[in-house]
Tab-separated table of C-alpha atoms and ligand atoms in Angstrom:
chain	number	residue	atom	x	y	z
A	234	MET	CA	-0.004	0.039	-0.007
A	235	LEU	CA	2.982	2.503	0.822
A	236	LEU	CA	4.525	1.451	-2.231
A	237	LEU	CA	1.468	2.227	-4.134
A	238	HIS	CA	1.093	5.731	-2.817
A	239	PHE	CA	4.811	6.297	-3.244
A	240	GLN	CA	4.727	5.059	-6.834
A	241	THR	CA	1.659	6.829	-8.245
A	242	PRO	CA	2.824	10.096	-8.019
A	243	ARG	CA	6.096	9.211	-9.350
A	244	LEU	CA	4.692	7.717	-12.516
A	245	ASN	CA	2.655	10.953	-13.206
A	246	TRP	CA	5.582	12.913	-13.090
A	247	LEU	CA	7.299	10.670	-15.497
A	248	PHE	CA	4.403	10.972	-17.664
A	249	LEU	CA	4.204	14.614	-17.868
A	250	ILE	CA	7.880	14.817	-18.281
A	251	LYS	CA	7.477	12.340	-21.206
A	252	ARG	CA	4.908	14.515	-22.551
A	253	TYR	CA	6.319	17.714	-22.151
A	254	LYS	CA	9.227	16.128	-24.281
A	255	SER	CA	7.321	15.015	-26.908
A	256	THR	CA	5.715	18.548	-27.308
A	257	LYS	CA	9.075	20.343	-27.367
A	258	PHE	CA	10.193	21.275	-30.880
A	259	GLU	CA	13.748	19.827	-32.180
A	260	ILE	CA	15.313	22.399	-34.884
A	261	LYS	CA	16.602	19.954	-37.502
A	262	PRO	CA	20.363	20.495	-38.995
A	263	GLU	CA	18.501	20.823	-42.606
A	264	VAL	CA	16.450	23.669	-41.247
A	265	LEU	CA	19.599	25.645	-39.887
A	266	ALA	CA	21.388	25.194	-43.397
A	267	THR	CA	18.357	26.470	-45.075
A	268	LEU	CA	18.099	29.693	-42.749
A	269	ASP	CA	21.984	30.340	-43.351
A	270	GLU	CA	21.476	30.196	-46.881
A	271	GLY	CA	18.308	31.965	-47.498
A	272	TYR	CA	19.542	34.694	-45.009
A	273	ALA	CA	22.672	35.065	-46.921
A	274	LYS	CA	21.176	35.488	-50.160
A	275	LEU	CA	18.667	38.186	-48.745
A	276	ARG	CA	21.269	40.081	-47.016
A	277	SER	CA	23.193	40.509	-50.721
A	278	SER	CA	19.697	41.202	-52.266
A	279	ASN	CA	18.169	44.722	-53.102
A	280	SER	CA	15.037	43.779	-51.009
A	281	ASN	CA	13.266	46.572	-49.621
A	282	SER	CA	11.345	44.109	-47.136
A	283	LEU	CA	11.157	45.027	-43.612
A	284	LEU	CA	12.387	41.598	-42.884
A	285	LYS	CA	15.668	42.571	-44.515
A	286	LYS	CA	15.855	45.844	-42.657
A	287	HIS	CA	15.172	44.523	-39.316
A	288	LEU	CA	16.784	40.942	-39.229
A	289	THR	CA	20.008	42.230	-38.210
A	290	PRO	CA	23.193	39.732	-38.275
A	291	GLU	CA	22.937	40.007	-34.363
A	292	ILE	CA	19.061	39.556	-34.043
A	293	PHE	CA	19.479	36.581	-36.722
A	294	LYS	CA	22.193	35.013	-34.535
A	295	SER	CA	20.156	35.300	-31.280
A	296	LEU	CA	16.964	34.037	-33.056
A	297	ARG	CA	18.656	31.232	-35.024
A	298	THR	CA	18.110	28.539	-32.738
A	299	LYS	CA	15.027	29.480	-30.890
A	300	THR	CA	11.608	27.617	-31.224
A	301	THR	CA	8.159	28.046	-30.200
A	302	LYS	CA	6.252	24.659	-29.690
A	303	SER	CA	5.943	23.976	-33.245
A	304	SER	CA	7.992	26.434	-35.289
A	305	THR	CA	11.163	27.858	-35.968
A	306	LEU	CA	12.599	31.409	-37.324
A	307	LEU	CA	12.610	29.713	-40.681
A	308	ASP	CA	8.648	29.233	-40.482
A	309	CYS	CA	8.568	33.000	-39.812
A	310	ILE	CA	10.658	34.311	-42.387
A	311	GLN	CA	10.332	31.836	-45.332
A	312	SER	CA	8.094	33.771	-47.448
A	313	GLY	CA	10.083	36.919	-47.308
A	314	LEU	CA	13.289	34.850	-48.081
A	315	ALA	CA	11.470	33.552	-51.411
A	316	ASN	CA	9.864	36.825	-52.269
A	317	HIS	CA	12.693	39.165	-52.231
A	318	ASP	CA	9.804	41.649	-53.377
A	319	SER	CA	7.876	41.076	-49.928
A	320	LYS	CA	6.857	44.630	-48.139
A	321	CYS	CA	7.011	42.572	-44.915
A	322	GLY	CA	8.311	39.354	-45.467
A	323	VAL	CA	7.512	37.613	-42.048
A	324	TYR	CA	4.357	35.694	-40.670
A	325	ALA	CA	3.854	34.178	-37.105
A	326	PRO	CA	3.160	30.566	-37.529
A	327	ASP	CA	1.775	30.365	-34.490
A	328	ALA	CA	0.627	32.873	-31.634
A	329	GLU	CA	3.800	32.007	-29.412
A	330	ALA	CA	5.974	33.256	-32.036
A	331	TYR	CA	5.214	36.925	-31.273
A	332	THR	CA	6.597	36.106	-27.783
A	333	ILE	CA	9.515	34.040	-28.874
A	334	PHE	CA	10.794	35.827	-31.932
A	335	ALA	CA	9.620	39.261	-30.530
A	336	ASP	CA	13.304	40.740	-31.392
A	337	LEU	CA	12.276	40.580	-34.661
A	338	PHE	CA	8.426	41.144	-34.876
A	339	ASP	CA	8.672	44.133	-32.339
A	340	PRO	CA	10.655	46.346	-34.667
A	341	ILE	CA	8.687	45.267	-37.772
A	342	ILE	CA	5.518	45.963	-35.742
A	343	GLN	CA	6.637	49.342	-35.085
A	344	ASP	CA	7.790	50.257	-38.385
A	345	TYR	CA	4.754	48.933	-39.996
A	346	HIS	CA	2.345	50.356	-37.764
A	347	CYS	CA	3.557	53.869	-37.384
A	348	GLY	CA	5.455	53.718	-34.384
A	349	PHE	CA	3.807	51.363	-32.014
A	350	LYS	CA	6.863	50.220	-29.712
A	351	LYS	CA	7.641	47.313	-27.938
A	352	THR	CA	6.643	49.322	-24.709
A	353	ASP	CA	3.333	50.241	-26.033
A	354	LYS	CA	0.096	48.341	-24.983
A	355	HIS	CA	-2.965	48.187	-27.661
A	356	PRO	CA	-6.174	49.776	-26.204
A	357	TYR	CA	-9.000	47.557	-25.150
A	358	PRO	CA	-11.564	47.200	-27.915
A	359	ASN	CA	-13.542	50.154	-28.431
A	360	PHE	CA	-16.088	50.676	-31.390
A	361	GLY	CA	-17.742	53.867	-30.144
A	362	ASN	CA	-21.131	54.279	-31.645
A	363	PRO	CA	-20.556	53.663	-35.520
A	364	CYS	CA	-23.409	55.455	-36.626
A	365	VAL	CA	-21.809	59.004	-36.196
A	366	PHE	CA	-20.001	58.326	-39.299
A	367	GLY	CA	-21.864	59.323	-42.312
A	368	ASP	CA	-21.850	59.095	-46.022
A	369	LEU	CA	-18.300	60.546	-47.058
A	370	ASP	CA	-19.462	61.168	-50.729
A	371	PRO	CA	-23.335	61.746	-50.973
A	372	PHE	CA	-23.213	62.852	-54.164
A	373	LYS	CA	-21.426	59.744	-55.566
A	374	HIS	CA	-19.028	61.689	-57.269
A	375	TYR	CA	-15.867	60.058	-56.149
A	376	ILE	CA	-16.273	56.819	-54.255
A	377	ALA	CA	-17.556	53.438	-56.014
A	378	SER	CA	-17.788	51.395	-52.871
A	379	THR	CA	-16.561	51.364	-49.055
A	380	ARG	CA	-15.365	48.266	-47.252
A	381	ILE	CA	-14.337	47.508	-43.625
A	382	ARG	CA	-12.796	44.022	-43.119
A	383	CYS	CA	-11.613	42.741	-39.501
A	384	ALA	CA	-9.479	39.595	-39.153
A	385	ARG	CA	-9.910	36.919	-36.331
A	386	SER	CA	-7.999	33.847	-35.439
A	387	ILE	CA	-9.674	31.275	-33.242
A	388	ARG	CA	-8.387	30.674	-29.713
A	389	GLY	CA	-6.636	27.279	-29.314
A	390	TYR	CA	-6.192	26.520	-32.977
A	391	PRO	CA	-2.850	27.031	-34.894
A	392	PHE	CA	-2.371	29.603	-37.332
A	393	ASN	CA	-2.451	28.345	-41.055
A	394	PRO	CA	1.108	26.290	-41.225
A	395	GLY	CA	0.397	24.406	-38.121
A	396	MET	CA	-2.949	23.170	-39.215
A	397	THR	CA	-4.538	20.088	-40.235
A	398	LYS	CA	-7.097	18.784	-42.536
A	399	LYS	CA	-9.494	18.389	-39.538
A	400	HIS	CA	-8.576	21.843	-38.291
A	401	TYR	CA	-9.681	23.352	-41.544
A	402	ASP	CA	-12.854	21.732	-41.499
A	403	ASP	CA	-13.513	22.180	-37.871
A	404	VAL	CA	-13.125	25.793	-38.179
A	405	GLU	CA	-15.326	25.973	-41.318
A	406	ASP	CA	-18.043	24.351	-39.550
A	407	MET	CA	-17.971	26.466	-36.406
A	408	ILE	CA	-18.011	29.628	-38.648
A	409	HIS	CA	-20.974	28.362	-40.570
A	410	CYS	CA	-22.641	27.119	-37.514
A	411	THR	CA	-22.216	30.498	-35.825
A	412	LEU	CA	-23.369	32.547	-38.798
A	413	SER	CA	-26.797	30.232	-39.017
A	414	LYS	CA	-27.708	31.257	-35.560
A	415	MET	CA	-27.233	35.064	-36.573
A	416	GLY	CA	-29.935	37.693	-36.954
A	417	ASP	CA	-31.766	37.872	-40.265
A	418	GLU	CA	-29.488	40.385	-41.800
A	419	PHE	CA	-26.830	37.743	-41.884
A	420	LYS	CA	-28.791	35.024	-43.555
A	421	GLY	CA	-27.114	34.020	-46.397
A	422	VAL	CA	-25.293	31.319	-48.369
A	423	LEU	CA	-21.843	29.452	-47.841
A	424	HIS	CA	-19.722	28.921	-50.963
A	425	PRO	CA	-17.165	26.241	-50.382
A	426	LEU	CA	-14.053	26.636	-52.891
A	427	PHE	CA	-14.094	22.887	-52.756
A	428	GLY	CA	-16.170	22.038	-55.758
A	429	MET	CA	-16.843	25.486	-56.769
A	430	LYS	CA	-17.584	26.202	-60.617
A	431	LYS	CA	-14.957	28.117	-62.414
A	432	SER	CA	-17.662	30.560	-63.568
A	433	ILE	CA	-18.948	31.365	-59.830
A	434	GLN	CA	-15.451	31.634	-58.718
A	435	ARG	CA	-14.379	34.126	-61.439
A	436	LYS	CA	-17.516	36.186	-60.681
A	437	LEU	CA	-17.221	36.352	-57.074
A	438	ILE	CA	-13.373	37.564	-57.450
A	439	ASN	CA	-14.567	40.171	-60.091
A	440	ASP	CA	-16.959	41.310	-57.756
A	441	HIS	CA	-14.148	42.096	-54.952
A	442	PHE	CA	-16.143	39.340	-52.752
A	443	LEU	CA	-13.676	36.460	-52.992
A	444	PHE	CA	-9.968	36.108	-52.200
A	445	LYS	CA	-7.928	35.017	-55.043
A	446	PRO	CA	-6.176	31.450	-54.940
A	447	GLY	CA	-1.946	31.015	-55.621
A	448	ASP	CA	-0.894	34.143	-53.392
A	449	ARG	CA	2.800	33.226	-53.527
A	450	PHE	CA	3.606	35.081	-50.222
A	451	LEU	CA	1.273	32.703	-48.670
A	452	GLU	CA	2.062	29.679	-50.348
A	453	ALA	CA	5.832	30.172	-49.468
A	454	ALA	CA	4.708	30.639	-45.573
A	455	ASN	CA	3.652	27.288	-45.880
A	456	ALA	CA	-0.084	28.578	-45.542
A	457	CYS	CA	-1.818	27.113	-48.385
A	458	ARG	CA	-1.683	23.381	-47.489
A	459	TYR	CA	-4.679	21.265	-48.300
A	460	TRP	CA	-6.122	23.829	-50.415
A	461	PRO	CA	-9.342	23.984	-51.091
A	462	THR	CA	-10.194	22.119	-47.813
A	463	GLY	CA	-11.947	24.289	-45.419
A	464	ARG	CA	-11.623	27.361	-47.543
A	465	SER	CA	-14.972	29.218	-48.519
A	466	ILE	CA	-16.777	32.325	-48.557
A	467	TYR	CA	-20.194	33.011	-46.724
A	468	HIS	CA	-22.261	36.353	-47.866
A	469	ASN	CA	-25.582	37.403	-46.918
A	470	PHE	CA	-28.339	37.610	-49.256
A	471	ASP	CA	-27.439	41.271	-50.202
A	472	LYS	CA	-24.190	40.583	-50.239
A	473	THR	CA	-23.425	43.499	-47.822
A	474	PHE	CA	-21.741	41.105	-45.168
A	475	LEU	CA	-19.011	38.577	-46.032
A	476	VAL	CA	-16.853	35.920	-44.141
A	477	TRP	CA	-13.852	34.377	-45.761
A	478	CYS	CA	-12.780	31.229	-43.987
A	479	ASN	CA	-9.261	29.832	-43.699
A	480	GLU	CA	-7.680	31.996	-46.234
A	481	GLU	CA	-4.762	34.059	-44.475
A	482	ASP	CA	-6.536	33.854	-41.328
A	483	HIS	CA	-9.207	31.620	-39.650
A	484	ILE	CA	-11.769	34.384	-40.112
A	485	ARG	CA	-12.147	37.633	-41.940
A	486	MET	CA	-15.548	39.424	-41.646
A	487	ILE	CA	-16.024	42.002	-44.323
A	488	SER	CA	-19.071	44.531	-44.425
A	489	MET	CA	-19.164	46.302	-47.539
A	490	GLN	CA	-21.471	48.247	-49.655
A	491	ARG	CA	-21.427	50.611	-53.018
A	492	GLY	CA	-21.235	54.081	-52.177
A	493	GLY	CA	-19.567	56.220	-49.391
A	494	ASN	CA	-21.782	55.197	-46.343
A	495	LEU	CA	-19.043	54.828	-43.964
A	496	GLY	CA	-21.379	54.709	-40.853
A	497	GLU	CA	-23.768	51.751	-42.266
A	498	VAL	CA	-20.878	49.866	-43.434
A	499	PHE	CA	-19.021	50.120	-39.945
A	500	SER	CA	-22.468	49.639	-37.841
A	501	ARG	CA	-22.971	46.240	-39.744
A	502	LEU	CA	-19.434	44.951	-39.241
A	503	LEU	CA	-19.681	45.942	-35.579
A	504	ARG	CA	-23.024	43.786	-35.365
A	505	GLY	CA	-21.421	41.089	-37.311
A	506	ILE	CA	-18.215	40.617	-34.727
A	507	ARG	CA	-20.795	40.695	-32.147
A	508	GLY	CA	-22.679	37.867	-33.455
A	509	MET	CA	-19.706	35.702	-34.124
A	510	GLU	CA	-17.680	36.670	-30.973
A	511	ALA	CA	-20.730	35.613	-28.816
A	512	ASN	CA	-20.006	31.958	-29.935
A	513	ILE	CA	-16.320	31.650	-31.105
A	514	PRO	CA	-13.347	32.679	-28.679
A	515	PHE	CA	-10.829	35.021	-30.284
A	516	GLU	CA	-7.044	34.688	-29.969
A	517	TYR	CA	-6.380	37.919	-27.796
A	518	HIS	CA	-2.784	39.126	-26.674
A	519	ASP	CA	-2.601	41.468	-23.439
A	520	ARG	CA	-0.212	43.721	-25.359
A	521	LEU	CA	-0.675	43.263	-29.020
A	522	GLY	CA	-4.992	43.088	-28.951
A	523	TYR	CA	-6.059	40.519	-31.985
A	524	LEU	CA	-3.499	38.388	-32.911
A	525	ASN	CA	-3.397	37.100	-36.649
A	526	PHE	CA	-1.010	35.353	-38.824
A	527	CYS	CA	0.653	38.740	-40.545
A	528	PRO	CA	1.928	41.223	-38.350
A	529	THR	CA	0.292	43.972	-40.230
A	530	ASN	CA	-3.036	42.234	-38.803
A	531	LEU	CA	-2.673	42.991	-35.234
A	532	GLY	CA	-4.337	45.052	-32.717
A	533	THR	CA	-7.599	45.880	-34.054
A	534	ALA	CA	-6.842	43.815	-36.987
A	535	ILE	CA	-9.548	46.730	-38.963
A	536	ARG	CA	-9.098	47.710	-42.514
A	537	ALA	CA	-11.212	50.259	-43.733
A	538	SER	CA	-11.276	51.086	-47.485
A	539	VAL	CA	-12.841	52.882	-50.307
A	540	HIS	CA	-12.532	52.128	-53.939
A	541	ILE	CA	-11.990	55.998	-55.081
A	542	ARG	CA	-11.689	57.791	-58.100
A	543	ILE	CA	-9.547	60.869	-57.769
A	544	PRO	CA	-7.896	61.394	-61.266
A	545	LYS	CA	-6.316	64.568	-60.447
A	546	LEU	CA	-4.367	63.853	-57.316
A	547	ALA	CA	-3.347	60.258	-58.683
A	548	SER	CA	-2.118	62.060	-61.791
A	549	ASP	CA	0.803	63.099	-59.752
A	550	LYS	CA	2.266	60.152	-57.988
A	551	THR	CA	4.760	62.171	-55.792
A	552	LYS	CA	1.854	64.133	-54.367
A	553	PHE	CA	-0.392	60.950	-54.240
A	554	GLU	CA	2.529	59.278	-52.278
A	555	GLN	CA	2.749	62.466	-49.861
A	556	ILE	CA	-0.461	62.296	-49.411
A	557	ALA	CA	-0.907	58.775	-48.233
A	558	LYS	CA	2.269	59.177	-45.721
A	559	LYS	CA	0.632	62.307	-44.192
A	560	TYR	CA	-2.881	60.520	-43.511
A	561	LYS	CA	-1.338	56.907	-42.594
A	562	LEU	CA	-2.555	55.414	-45.616
A	563	GLN	CA	-1.940	52.646	-47.921
A	564	ILE	CA	-2.867	52.735	-51.521
A	565	ARG	CA	-3.286	49.477	-53.496
A	566	GLY	CA	-4.800	48.569	-57.184
A	567	THR	CA	-8.312	47.851	-58.145
A	568	HIS	CA	-8.248	44.418	-57.411
A	569	GLY	CA	-6.424	44.867	-53.873
A	570	GLU	CA	-2.772	43.776	-52.677
A	571	HIS	CA	-0.185	43.560	-55.055
A	572	THR	CA	-2.477	44.560	-58.101
A	573	ASP	CA	-2.525	47.843	-60.219
A	574	ALA	CA	-5.449	50.352	-60.366
A	575	GLU	CA	-7.709	49.826	-63.291
A	576	ASP	CA	-9.687	52.516	-64.914
A	577	GLY	CA	-8.141	55.037	-62.434
A	578	LEU	CA	-9.996	53.425	-59.602
A	579	TYR	CA	-7.661	52.897	-56.228
A	580	ASP	CA	-8.308	51.059	-53.050
A	581	ILE	CA	-7.214	53.505	-49.893
A	582	SER	CA	-7.106	52.276	-46.749
A	583	ASN	CA	-5.924	53.188	-43.296
A	584	LYS	CA	-2.179	51.546	-42.863
A	585	ARG	CA	-2.010	51.449	-38.916
A	586	ARG	CA	-4.209	48.578	-37.232
A	587	ILE	CA	-2.550	48.531	-33.659
A	588	GLY	CA	-2.219	50.934	-31.077
A	589	LEU	CA	-5.699	52.902	-31.431
A	590	THR	CA	-9.208	51.643	-30.609
A	591	GLU	CA	-11.422	50.619	-33.629
A	592	TYR	CA	-13.204	53.793	-33.462
A	593	GLN	CA	-10.227	56.130	-33.537
A	594	ILE	CA	-9.167	54.097	-36.788
A	595	VAL	CA	-12.413	54.431	-38.445
A	596	ARG	CA	-12.692	58.402	-37.481
A	597	GLY	CA	-8.762	58.998	-38.474
A	598	PHE	CA	-9.819	57.077	-41.993
A	599	CYS	CA	-12.842	59.361	-42.030
A	600	LYS	CA	-11.108	62.467	-41.744
A	601	ALA	CA	-8.492	61.408	-44.385
A	602	ILE	CA	-10.598	60.450	-47.092
A	603	SER	CA	-12.988	63.554	-46.605
A	604	GLU	CA	-9.674	65.536	-46.913
A	605	ILE	CA	-8.736	63.940	-49.853
A	606	ILE	CA	-11.916	64.694	-51.689
A	607	GLN	CA	-11.543	68.278	-50.920
A	608	LEU	CA	-8.282	68.311	-52.441
A	609	GLU	CA	-9.545	66.556	-55.536
A	610	LYS	CA	-12.168	68.961	-55.679
A	611	ALA	CA	-9.730	71.888	-55.222
A	612	GLU	CA	-7.750	70.493	-58.213
A	613	LYS	CA	-10.544	70.162	-60.228
A	614	GLY	CA	-11.478	73.955	-59.715
A	615	LYS	CA	-8.019	75.149	-60.682
A	616	THR	CA	-8.188	73.515	-63.991
A	617	THR	CA	-11.989	74.422	-64.597
A	618	SER	CA	-10.931	77.906	-63.950
A	619	LYS	CA	-7.900	77.760	-65.922
A	620	ASN	CA	-9.441	76.225	-68.929
A	621	SER	CA	-12.423	79.176	-68.617
A	622	LYS	CA	-9.556	81.945	-69.103
B	1185	LIG	N1	3.907	38.831	-47.223
B	1185	LIG	C1	3.301	39.958	-48.053
B	1185	LIG	C2	4.407	40.886	-48.181
B	1185	LIG	O1	4.987	41.111	-47.338
B	1185	LIG	C3	2.156	40.470	-47.436
B	1185	LIG	C4	1.879	41.536	-46.300
B	1185	LIG	C5	0.653	42.221	-45.771
B	1185	LIG	N2	-0.401	41.638	-46.404
B	1185	LIG	C6	-1.090	40.399	-45.763
B	1185	LIG	N3	-2.185	40.100	-46.810
B	1185	LIG	N4	-0.850	40.220	-44.812
B	1185	LIG	O2	4.265	41.857	-48.923
């Protein structure tokens, strides 16, 4: 009896140690060799990525052999090593990477998010009253459509590179099940990519509803495994609220509509987020806010954008870039990231997503777009008065 008492806890300990050992990640020599080779090539390249800028030889040396429970430095930087034209070049393979590889992520976060320092703390979520934002372009002269999207990861699930086929299916089911319980304005259809007709896929992409497959930055980050398993798009019947499942992040919620009514778009997004978070726990970090795969999507993970035509301002590239810098905006092409503007239609959004509340981000964006429209009007006025002289 005494022996038994003595032995049981000891056995438990052995069991726990074994478990701990089996969950600890062993870094393989091939991984180190690939890292060294890739890093040397990056250093001698003319890449302008934040990865190249901030992964100094000292930081590389100190992080080279570090691991989280399931990832290495290579998992964080392989996309930037394979794509020297990356703007950022890093992804967090799991939530823990933001802590273990903080010496790399923190300066990149500070640089991308306009000065959010490693000693700064993201404020608690606060959407304010979204109805205060009205229509940015009531006469419909400039803005074709308005969109706000928000990225979320599900607590307890690995990010893309660590997901199994089952994880992908589970996440898709969880999202679909939650949406089916939400209010009438969210009732709609789920389109799984698996077996989707090419014509439907093309239409959804052209209408700016669906993500494009074959993103080489994500592929190199090992984020497209088992594609198209678990990848789908859900939209309400009005096509004003959309959810992307398992693209770059587990969840992307999107509120969008034609014209410039930012208040309506933001209010709907908030109702959508509330409905989803009532059933799904999101990954939240005390200092960094909502955590997602790419360090460009932390904090609020909110991206507010308009599709806008401002031919006068856009014709002067330097001025256009100066304006974007001044208002902390990002300019993309008509079909989003890494695309060109077609027919003078630009996608303009907030760049910074962390360090401000949701309300502050949307308010800043609203002010910036209103001022841009005023500037465009003023430029137009100049040419009309010149012509009438
Ligand atoms: N990894 C890509 C790059 O560095 C995309 C970065 C931001 N965009 C994104 N969808 N996470 O250019």
